[in-house]
Short mmCIF file of C-alpha atoms and ligand atoms in Angstrom, two decimals:
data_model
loop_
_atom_site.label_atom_id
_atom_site.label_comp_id
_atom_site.label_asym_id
_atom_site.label_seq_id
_atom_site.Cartn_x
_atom_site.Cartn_y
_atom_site.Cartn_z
CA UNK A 1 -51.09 -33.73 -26.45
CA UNK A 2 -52.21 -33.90 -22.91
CA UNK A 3 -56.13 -34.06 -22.54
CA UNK A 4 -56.99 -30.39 -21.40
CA UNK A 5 -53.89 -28.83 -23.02
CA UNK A 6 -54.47 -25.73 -25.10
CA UNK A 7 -52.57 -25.36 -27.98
CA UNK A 8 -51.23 -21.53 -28.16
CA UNK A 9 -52.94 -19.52 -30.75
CA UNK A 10 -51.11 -16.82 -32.72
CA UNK A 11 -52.52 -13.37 -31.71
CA UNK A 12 -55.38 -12.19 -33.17
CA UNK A 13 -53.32 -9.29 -34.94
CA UNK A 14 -51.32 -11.58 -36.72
CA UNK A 15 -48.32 -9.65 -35.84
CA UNK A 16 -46.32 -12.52 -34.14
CA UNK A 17 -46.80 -13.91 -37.37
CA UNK A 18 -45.40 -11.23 -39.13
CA UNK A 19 -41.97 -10.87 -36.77
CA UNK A 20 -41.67 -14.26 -36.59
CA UNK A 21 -41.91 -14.52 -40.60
CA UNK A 22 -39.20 -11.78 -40.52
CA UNK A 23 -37.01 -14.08 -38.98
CA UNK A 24 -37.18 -17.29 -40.82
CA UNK A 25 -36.47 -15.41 -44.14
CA UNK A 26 -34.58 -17.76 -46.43
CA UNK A 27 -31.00 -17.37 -45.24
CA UNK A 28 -29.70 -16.31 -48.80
CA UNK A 29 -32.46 -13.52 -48.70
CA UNK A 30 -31.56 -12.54 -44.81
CA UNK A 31 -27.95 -12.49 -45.89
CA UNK A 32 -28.46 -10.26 -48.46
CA UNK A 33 -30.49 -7.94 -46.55
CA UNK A 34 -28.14 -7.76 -43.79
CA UNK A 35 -25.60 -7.14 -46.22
CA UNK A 36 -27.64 -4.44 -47.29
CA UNK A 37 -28.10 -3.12 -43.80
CA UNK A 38 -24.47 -2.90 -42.72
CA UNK A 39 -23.34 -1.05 -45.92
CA UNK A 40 -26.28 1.45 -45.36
CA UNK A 41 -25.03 1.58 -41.73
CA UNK A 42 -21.57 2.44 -43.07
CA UNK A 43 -22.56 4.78 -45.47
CA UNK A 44 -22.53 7.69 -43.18
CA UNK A 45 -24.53 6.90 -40.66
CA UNK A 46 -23.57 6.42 -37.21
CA UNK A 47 -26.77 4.99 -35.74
CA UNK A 48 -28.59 1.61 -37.01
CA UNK A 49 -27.29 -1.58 -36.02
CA UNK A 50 -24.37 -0.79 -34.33
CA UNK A 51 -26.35 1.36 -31.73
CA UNK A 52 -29.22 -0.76 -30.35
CA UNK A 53 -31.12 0.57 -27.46
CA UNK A 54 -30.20 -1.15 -24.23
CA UNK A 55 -32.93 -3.44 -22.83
CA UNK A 56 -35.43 -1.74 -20.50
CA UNK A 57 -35.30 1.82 -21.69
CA UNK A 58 -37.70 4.33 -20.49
CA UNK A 59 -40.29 5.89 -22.26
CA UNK A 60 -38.26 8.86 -22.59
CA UNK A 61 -37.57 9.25 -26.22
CA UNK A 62 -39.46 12.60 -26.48
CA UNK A 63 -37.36 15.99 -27.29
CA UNK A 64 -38.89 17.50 -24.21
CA UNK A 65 -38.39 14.51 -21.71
CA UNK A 66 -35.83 13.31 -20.05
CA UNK A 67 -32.10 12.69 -21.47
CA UNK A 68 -32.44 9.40 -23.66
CA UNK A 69 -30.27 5.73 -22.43
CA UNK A 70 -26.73 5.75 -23.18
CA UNK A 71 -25.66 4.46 -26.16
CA UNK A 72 -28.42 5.49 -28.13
CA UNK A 73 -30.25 8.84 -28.83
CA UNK A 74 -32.57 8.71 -31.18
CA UNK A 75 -32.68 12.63 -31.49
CA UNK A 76 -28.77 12.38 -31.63
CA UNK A 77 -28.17 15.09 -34.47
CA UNK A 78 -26.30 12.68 -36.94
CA UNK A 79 -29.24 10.45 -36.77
CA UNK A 80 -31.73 13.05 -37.55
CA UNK A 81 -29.28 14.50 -40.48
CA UNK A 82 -29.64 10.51 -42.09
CA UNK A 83 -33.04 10.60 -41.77
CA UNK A 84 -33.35 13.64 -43.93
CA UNK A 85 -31.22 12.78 -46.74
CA UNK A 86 -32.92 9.57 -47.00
CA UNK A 87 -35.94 11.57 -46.82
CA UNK A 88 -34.28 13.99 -49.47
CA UNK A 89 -33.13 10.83 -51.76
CA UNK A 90 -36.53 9.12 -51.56
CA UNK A 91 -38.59 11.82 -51.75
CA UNK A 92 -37.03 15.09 -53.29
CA UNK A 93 -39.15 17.83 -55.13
CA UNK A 94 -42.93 16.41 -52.92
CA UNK A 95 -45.65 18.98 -52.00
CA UNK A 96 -48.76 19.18 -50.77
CA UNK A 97 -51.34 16.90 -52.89
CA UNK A 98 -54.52 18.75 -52.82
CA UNK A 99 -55.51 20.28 -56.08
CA UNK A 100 -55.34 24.31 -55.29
CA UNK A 101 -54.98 27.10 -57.59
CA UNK A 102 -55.29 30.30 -54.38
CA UNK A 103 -54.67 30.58 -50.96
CA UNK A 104 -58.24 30.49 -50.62
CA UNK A 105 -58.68 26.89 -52.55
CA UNK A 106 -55.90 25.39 -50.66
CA UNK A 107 -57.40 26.25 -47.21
CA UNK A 108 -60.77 24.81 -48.25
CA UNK A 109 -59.05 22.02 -49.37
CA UNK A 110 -57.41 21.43 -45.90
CA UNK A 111 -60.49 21.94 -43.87
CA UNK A 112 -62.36 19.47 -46.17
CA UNK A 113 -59.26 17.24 -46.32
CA UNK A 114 -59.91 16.38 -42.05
CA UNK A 115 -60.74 12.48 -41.49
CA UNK A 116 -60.53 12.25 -45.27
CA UNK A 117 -58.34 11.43 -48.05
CA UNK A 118 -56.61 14.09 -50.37
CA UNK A 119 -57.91 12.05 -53.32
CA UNK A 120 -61.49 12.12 -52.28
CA UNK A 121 -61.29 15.93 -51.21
CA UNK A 122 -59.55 15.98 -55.19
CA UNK A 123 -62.65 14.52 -56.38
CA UNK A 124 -65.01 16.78 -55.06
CA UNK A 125 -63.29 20.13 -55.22
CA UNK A 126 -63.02 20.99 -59.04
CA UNK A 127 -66.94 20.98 -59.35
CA UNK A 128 -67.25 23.09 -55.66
CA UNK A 129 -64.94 26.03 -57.29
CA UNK A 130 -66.03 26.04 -60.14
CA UNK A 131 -69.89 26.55 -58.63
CA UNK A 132 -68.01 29.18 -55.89
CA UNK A 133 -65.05 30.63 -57.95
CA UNK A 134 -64.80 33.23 -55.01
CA UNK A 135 -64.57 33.75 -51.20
CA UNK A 136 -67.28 36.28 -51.78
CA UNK A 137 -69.42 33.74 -53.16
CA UNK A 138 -68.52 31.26 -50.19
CA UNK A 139 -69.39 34.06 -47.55
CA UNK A 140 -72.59 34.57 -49.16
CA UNK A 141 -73.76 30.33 -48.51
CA UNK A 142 -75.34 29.30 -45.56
CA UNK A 143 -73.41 25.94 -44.28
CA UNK A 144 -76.82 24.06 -45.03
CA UNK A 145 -76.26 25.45 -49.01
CA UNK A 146 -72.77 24.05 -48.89
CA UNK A 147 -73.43 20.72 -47.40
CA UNK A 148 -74.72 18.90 -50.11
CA UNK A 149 -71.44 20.11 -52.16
CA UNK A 150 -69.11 18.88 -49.56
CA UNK A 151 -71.35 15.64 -48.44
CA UNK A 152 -68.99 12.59 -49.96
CA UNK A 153 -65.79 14.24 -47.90
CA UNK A 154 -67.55 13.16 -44.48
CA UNK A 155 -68.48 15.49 -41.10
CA UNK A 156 -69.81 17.54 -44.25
CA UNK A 157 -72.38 19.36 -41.42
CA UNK A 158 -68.94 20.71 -39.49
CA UNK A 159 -66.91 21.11 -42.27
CA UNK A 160 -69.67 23.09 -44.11
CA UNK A 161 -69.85 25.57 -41.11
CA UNK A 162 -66.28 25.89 -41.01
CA UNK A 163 -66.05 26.70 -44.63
CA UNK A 164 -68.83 28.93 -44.55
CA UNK A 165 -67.66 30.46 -41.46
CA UNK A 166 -63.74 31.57 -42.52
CA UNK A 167 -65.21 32.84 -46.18
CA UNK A 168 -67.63 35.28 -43.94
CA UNK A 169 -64.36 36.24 -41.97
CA UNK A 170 -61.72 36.46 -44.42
CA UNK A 171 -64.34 38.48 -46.59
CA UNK A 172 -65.52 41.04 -42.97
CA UNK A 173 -62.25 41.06 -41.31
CA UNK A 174 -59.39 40.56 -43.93
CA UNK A 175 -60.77 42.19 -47.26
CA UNK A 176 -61.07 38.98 -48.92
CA UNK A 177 -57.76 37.99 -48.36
CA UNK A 178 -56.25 34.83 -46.85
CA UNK A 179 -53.83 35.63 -43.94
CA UNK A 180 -50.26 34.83 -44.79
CA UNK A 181 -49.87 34.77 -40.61
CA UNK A 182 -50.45 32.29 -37.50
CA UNK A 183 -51.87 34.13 -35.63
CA UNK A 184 -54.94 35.52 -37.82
CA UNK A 185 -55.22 32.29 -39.49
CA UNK A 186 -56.23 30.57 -36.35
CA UNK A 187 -59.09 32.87 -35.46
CA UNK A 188 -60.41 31.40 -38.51
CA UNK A 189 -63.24 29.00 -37.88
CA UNK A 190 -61.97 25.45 -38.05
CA UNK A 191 -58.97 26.47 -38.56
CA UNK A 192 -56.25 24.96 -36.59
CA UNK A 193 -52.48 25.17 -36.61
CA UNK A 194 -52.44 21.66 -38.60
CA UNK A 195 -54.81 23.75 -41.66
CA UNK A 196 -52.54 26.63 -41.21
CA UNK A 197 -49.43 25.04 -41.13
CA UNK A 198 -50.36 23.34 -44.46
CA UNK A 199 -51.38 26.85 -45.28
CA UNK A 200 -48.50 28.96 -44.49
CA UNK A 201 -45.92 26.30 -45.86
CA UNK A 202 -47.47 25.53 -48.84
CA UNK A 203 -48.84 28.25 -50.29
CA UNK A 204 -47.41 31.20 -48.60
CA UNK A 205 -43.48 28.94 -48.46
CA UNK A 206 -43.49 30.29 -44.36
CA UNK A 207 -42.10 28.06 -42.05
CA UNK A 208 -44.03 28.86 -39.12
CA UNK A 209 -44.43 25.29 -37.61
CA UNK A 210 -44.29 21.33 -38.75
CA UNK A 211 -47.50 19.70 -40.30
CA UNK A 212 -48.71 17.75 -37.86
CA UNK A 213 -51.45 15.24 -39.91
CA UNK A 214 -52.13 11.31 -38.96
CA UNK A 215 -48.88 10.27 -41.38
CA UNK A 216 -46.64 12.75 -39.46
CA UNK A 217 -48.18 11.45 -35.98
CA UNK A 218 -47.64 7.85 -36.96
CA UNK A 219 -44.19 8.12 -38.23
CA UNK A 220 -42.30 10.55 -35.57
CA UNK A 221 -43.27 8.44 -33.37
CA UNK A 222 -41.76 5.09 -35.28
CA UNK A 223 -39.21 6.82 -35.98
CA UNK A 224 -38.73 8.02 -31.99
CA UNK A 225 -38.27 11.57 -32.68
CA UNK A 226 -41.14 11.93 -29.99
CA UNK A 227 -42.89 9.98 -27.40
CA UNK A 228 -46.18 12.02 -27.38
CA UNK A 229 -49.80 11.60 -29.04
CA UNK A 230 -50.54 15.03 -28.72
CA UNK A 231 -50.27 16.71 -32.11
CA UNK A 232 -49.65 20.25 -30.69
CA UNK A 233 -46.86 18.61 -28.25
CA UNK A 234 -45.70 15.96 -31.10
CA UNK A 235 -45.32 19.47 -33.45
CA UNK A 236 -43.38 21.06 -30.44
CA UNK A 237 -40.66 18.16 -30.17
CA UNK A 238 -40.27 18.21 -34.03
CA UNK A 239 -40.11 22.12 -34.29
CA UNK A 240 -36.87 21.04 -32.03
CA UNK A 241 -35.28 18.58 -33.55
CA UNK A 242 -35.85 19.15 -37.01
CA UNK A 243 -33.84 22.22 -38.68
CA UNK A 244 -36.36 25.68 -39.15
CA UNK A 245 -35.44 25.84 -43.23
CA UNK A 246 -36.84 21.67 -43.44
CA UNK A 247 -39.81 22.10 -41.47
CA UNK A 248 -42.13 22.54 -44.64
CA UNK A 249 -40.56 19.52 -46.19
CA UNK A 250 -40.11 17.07 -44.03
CA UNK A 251 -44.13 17.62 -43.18
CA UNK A 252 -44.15 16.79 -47.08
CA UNK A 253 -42.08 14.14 -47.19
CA UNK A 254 -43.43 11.71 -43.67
CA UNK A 255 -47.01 12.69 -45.38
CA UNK A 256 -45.85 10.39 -48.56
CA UNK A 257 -43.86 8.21 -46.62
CA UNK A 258 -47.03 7.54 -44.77
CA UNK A 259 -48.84 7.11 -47.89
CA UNK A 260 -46.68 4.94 -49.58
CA UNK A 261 -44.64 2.70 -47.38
CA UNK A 262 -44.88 3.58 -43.67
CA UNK A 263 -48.79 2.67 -43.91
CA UNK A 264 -50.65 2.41 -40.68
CA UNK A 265 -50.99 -1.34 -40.46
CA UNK A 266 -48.87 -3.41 -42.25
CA UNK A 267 -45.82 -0.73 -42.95
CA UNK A 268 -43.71 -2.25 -45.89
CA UNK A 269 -40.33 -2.73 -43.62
CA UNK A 270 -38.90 -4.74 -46.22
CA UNK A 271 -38.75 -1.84 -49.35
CA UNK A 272 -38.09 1.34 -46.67
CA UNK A 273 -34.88 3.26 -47.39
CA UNK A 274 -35.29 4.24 -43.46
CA UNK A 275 -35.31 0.49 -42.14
CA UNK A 276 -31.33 0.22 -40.32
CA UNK A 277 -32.12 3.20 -38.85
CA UNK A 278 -35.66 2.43 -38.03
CA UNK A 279 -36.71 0.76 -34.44
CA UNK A 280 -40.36 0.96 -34.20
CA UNK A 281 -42.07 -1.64 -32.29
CA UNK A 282 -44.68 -2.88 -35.13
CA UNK A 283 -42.32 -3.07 -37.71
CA UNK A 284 -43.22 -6.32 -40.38
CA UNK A 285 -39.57 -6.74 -41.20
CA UNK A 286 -36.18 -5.83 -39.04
CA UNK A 287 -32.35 -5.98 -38.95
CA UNK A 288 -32.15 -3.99 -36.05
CA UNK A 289 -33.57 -4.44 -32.38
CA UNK A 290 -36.80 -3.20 -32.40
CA UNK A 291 -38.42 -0.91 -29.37
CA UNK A 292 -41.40 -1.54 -27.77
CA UNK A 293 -42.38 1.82 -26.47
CA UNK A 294 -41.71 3.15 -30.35
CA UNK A 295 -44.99 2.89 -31.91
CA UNK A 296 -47.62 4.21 -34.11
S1 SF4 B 8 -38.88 0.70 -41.41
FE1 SF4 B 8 -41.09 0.32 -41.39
S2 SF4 B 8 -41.86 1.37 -39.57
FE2 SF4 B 8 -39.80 2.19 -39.98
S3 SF4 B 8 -40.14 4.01 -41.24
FE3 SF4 B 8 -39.81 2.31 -42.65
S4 SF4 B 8 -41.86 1.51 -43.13
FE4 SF4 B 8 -42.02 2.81 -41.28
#
């Protein structure tokens, strides 16, 4: 090599790496897979690799921007119905994983679920009800009483006031009663329509909006069923695209997606029921043209 030549480095991410790897599969394997890819294509759906996205299309995926490129809508209403009953095949009877036994329980559970993992919030909250079996005995905490309970969840100082702060509400204002409603849920402290989404869907079984978490963030926007970042805005576009009766679901089903395949950093492409009809742009493994602009 030339003195003063540079030899090219891969990219710190390693993600070159990965979509080049994806294309020098073995050709027996890639055969297979594309095999694979066209019979899932012909199954029913009308989308995957017969419909790639033409080259330069606008970041305009989003159900309330502008009309998508021709030749391929990623909200087109046969696409959506595939993704469902994959969702439906892969993931069929799937609730909400926190450990609840009450209304009550379950919204703790949420607010103390925030930047945390259902299994840690799983680990912590058998011993906190069974110290508090009641929202009376909640109300009657200060948050610096409940912090030490609630420490190993993290933002324990804010969660504990939140906590704290709906039991005194629910307990003055609602008789000691969760609200089975939007809007009295949300003048609950910490409470936001995320916590009473899970809420209402899960406990109460009213579909009043879509869970909006970090799984359902990620994936909608792989999947290009919106173009935002904005939970509130990224709930919006799926409250329009996805049917009323699967909102509770579907929040359900992207949550384990998320947890199981459609992980935040190296999503296993290669084992995901969804992947011919996938086109996100950090995909590990593809048969179909992937999009830049579609991404976690
Ligand atoms: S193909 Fe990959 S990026 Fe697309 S949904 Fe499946 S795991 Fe996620």
């Amino acid at each position: 090599m030339p003195r003063g030549v540079v030899p090219r480095q891969p990219a710190r991410s390693g993600r070159q790496d990965k979509v080049r790897a994806a294309r020098v599969l073995p050709r027996t394997e890639a055969a297979e897979r594309r095999k694979n890819a066209a019979r899932g294509a012909s199954r029913g759906s009308a989308i995957g690799r017969s419909e790639p996205a033409p080259k330069g299309r606008k970041k305009t995926v989003g159900a309330s921007k502008a009309a998508p490129a021709k030749g391929y809508n990623p909200l087109a209403p046969e696409r959506i119905a595939e993704i469902l009953q994959r969702l439906d095949q892969l993931y069929p009877n799937v609730t909400c994983a926190l450990t609840h036994s009450t209304a009550w329980e379950l919204l703790v559970s949420t607010i103390l679920s925030a930047q945390s993992t259902d299994v840690n919030v799983n680990r912590v909250t058998p011993e906190l009800f069974r110290k508090y079996p009641t929202v009376e005995a909640f109300a009657a905490l200060t948050p610096e009483q409940l912090e030490p309970d609630v420490r190993s969840t993290g933002f324990f100082r804010n969660k504990s006031k939140s906590v704290v702060g709906a039991a005194k509400k629910i307990v003055s204002d609602f008789a000691g009663r969760v609200p089975d409603d939007m809007e009295r849920l949300l003048t609950l402290p910490g409470v936001a329509r995320k916590t009473a989404n899970v809420v209402l869907g899960t406990w109460f079984k009213k579909a009043e909006g879509v869970v909006v978490d970090t799984h359902v963030q990620r994936i909608s926007r792989r999947l290009e069923l919106t173009a935002e970042s904005d939970p509130q805005k990224i709930e919006q576009d799926l409250m329009r695209v996805i049917p009323r009766e699967k909102w509770i679901l579907f929040s359900h089903q992207i949550i384990w997606h998320g947890r199981k395949l459609c992980i935040a950093r190296k999503p296993k492409c290669a084992e995901c029921a969804l992947e011919n009809i996938c086109h996100a742009g950090d995909k590990t493994w593809s048969t179909v043209e992937m999009h830049k602009e579609a991404k976690a």
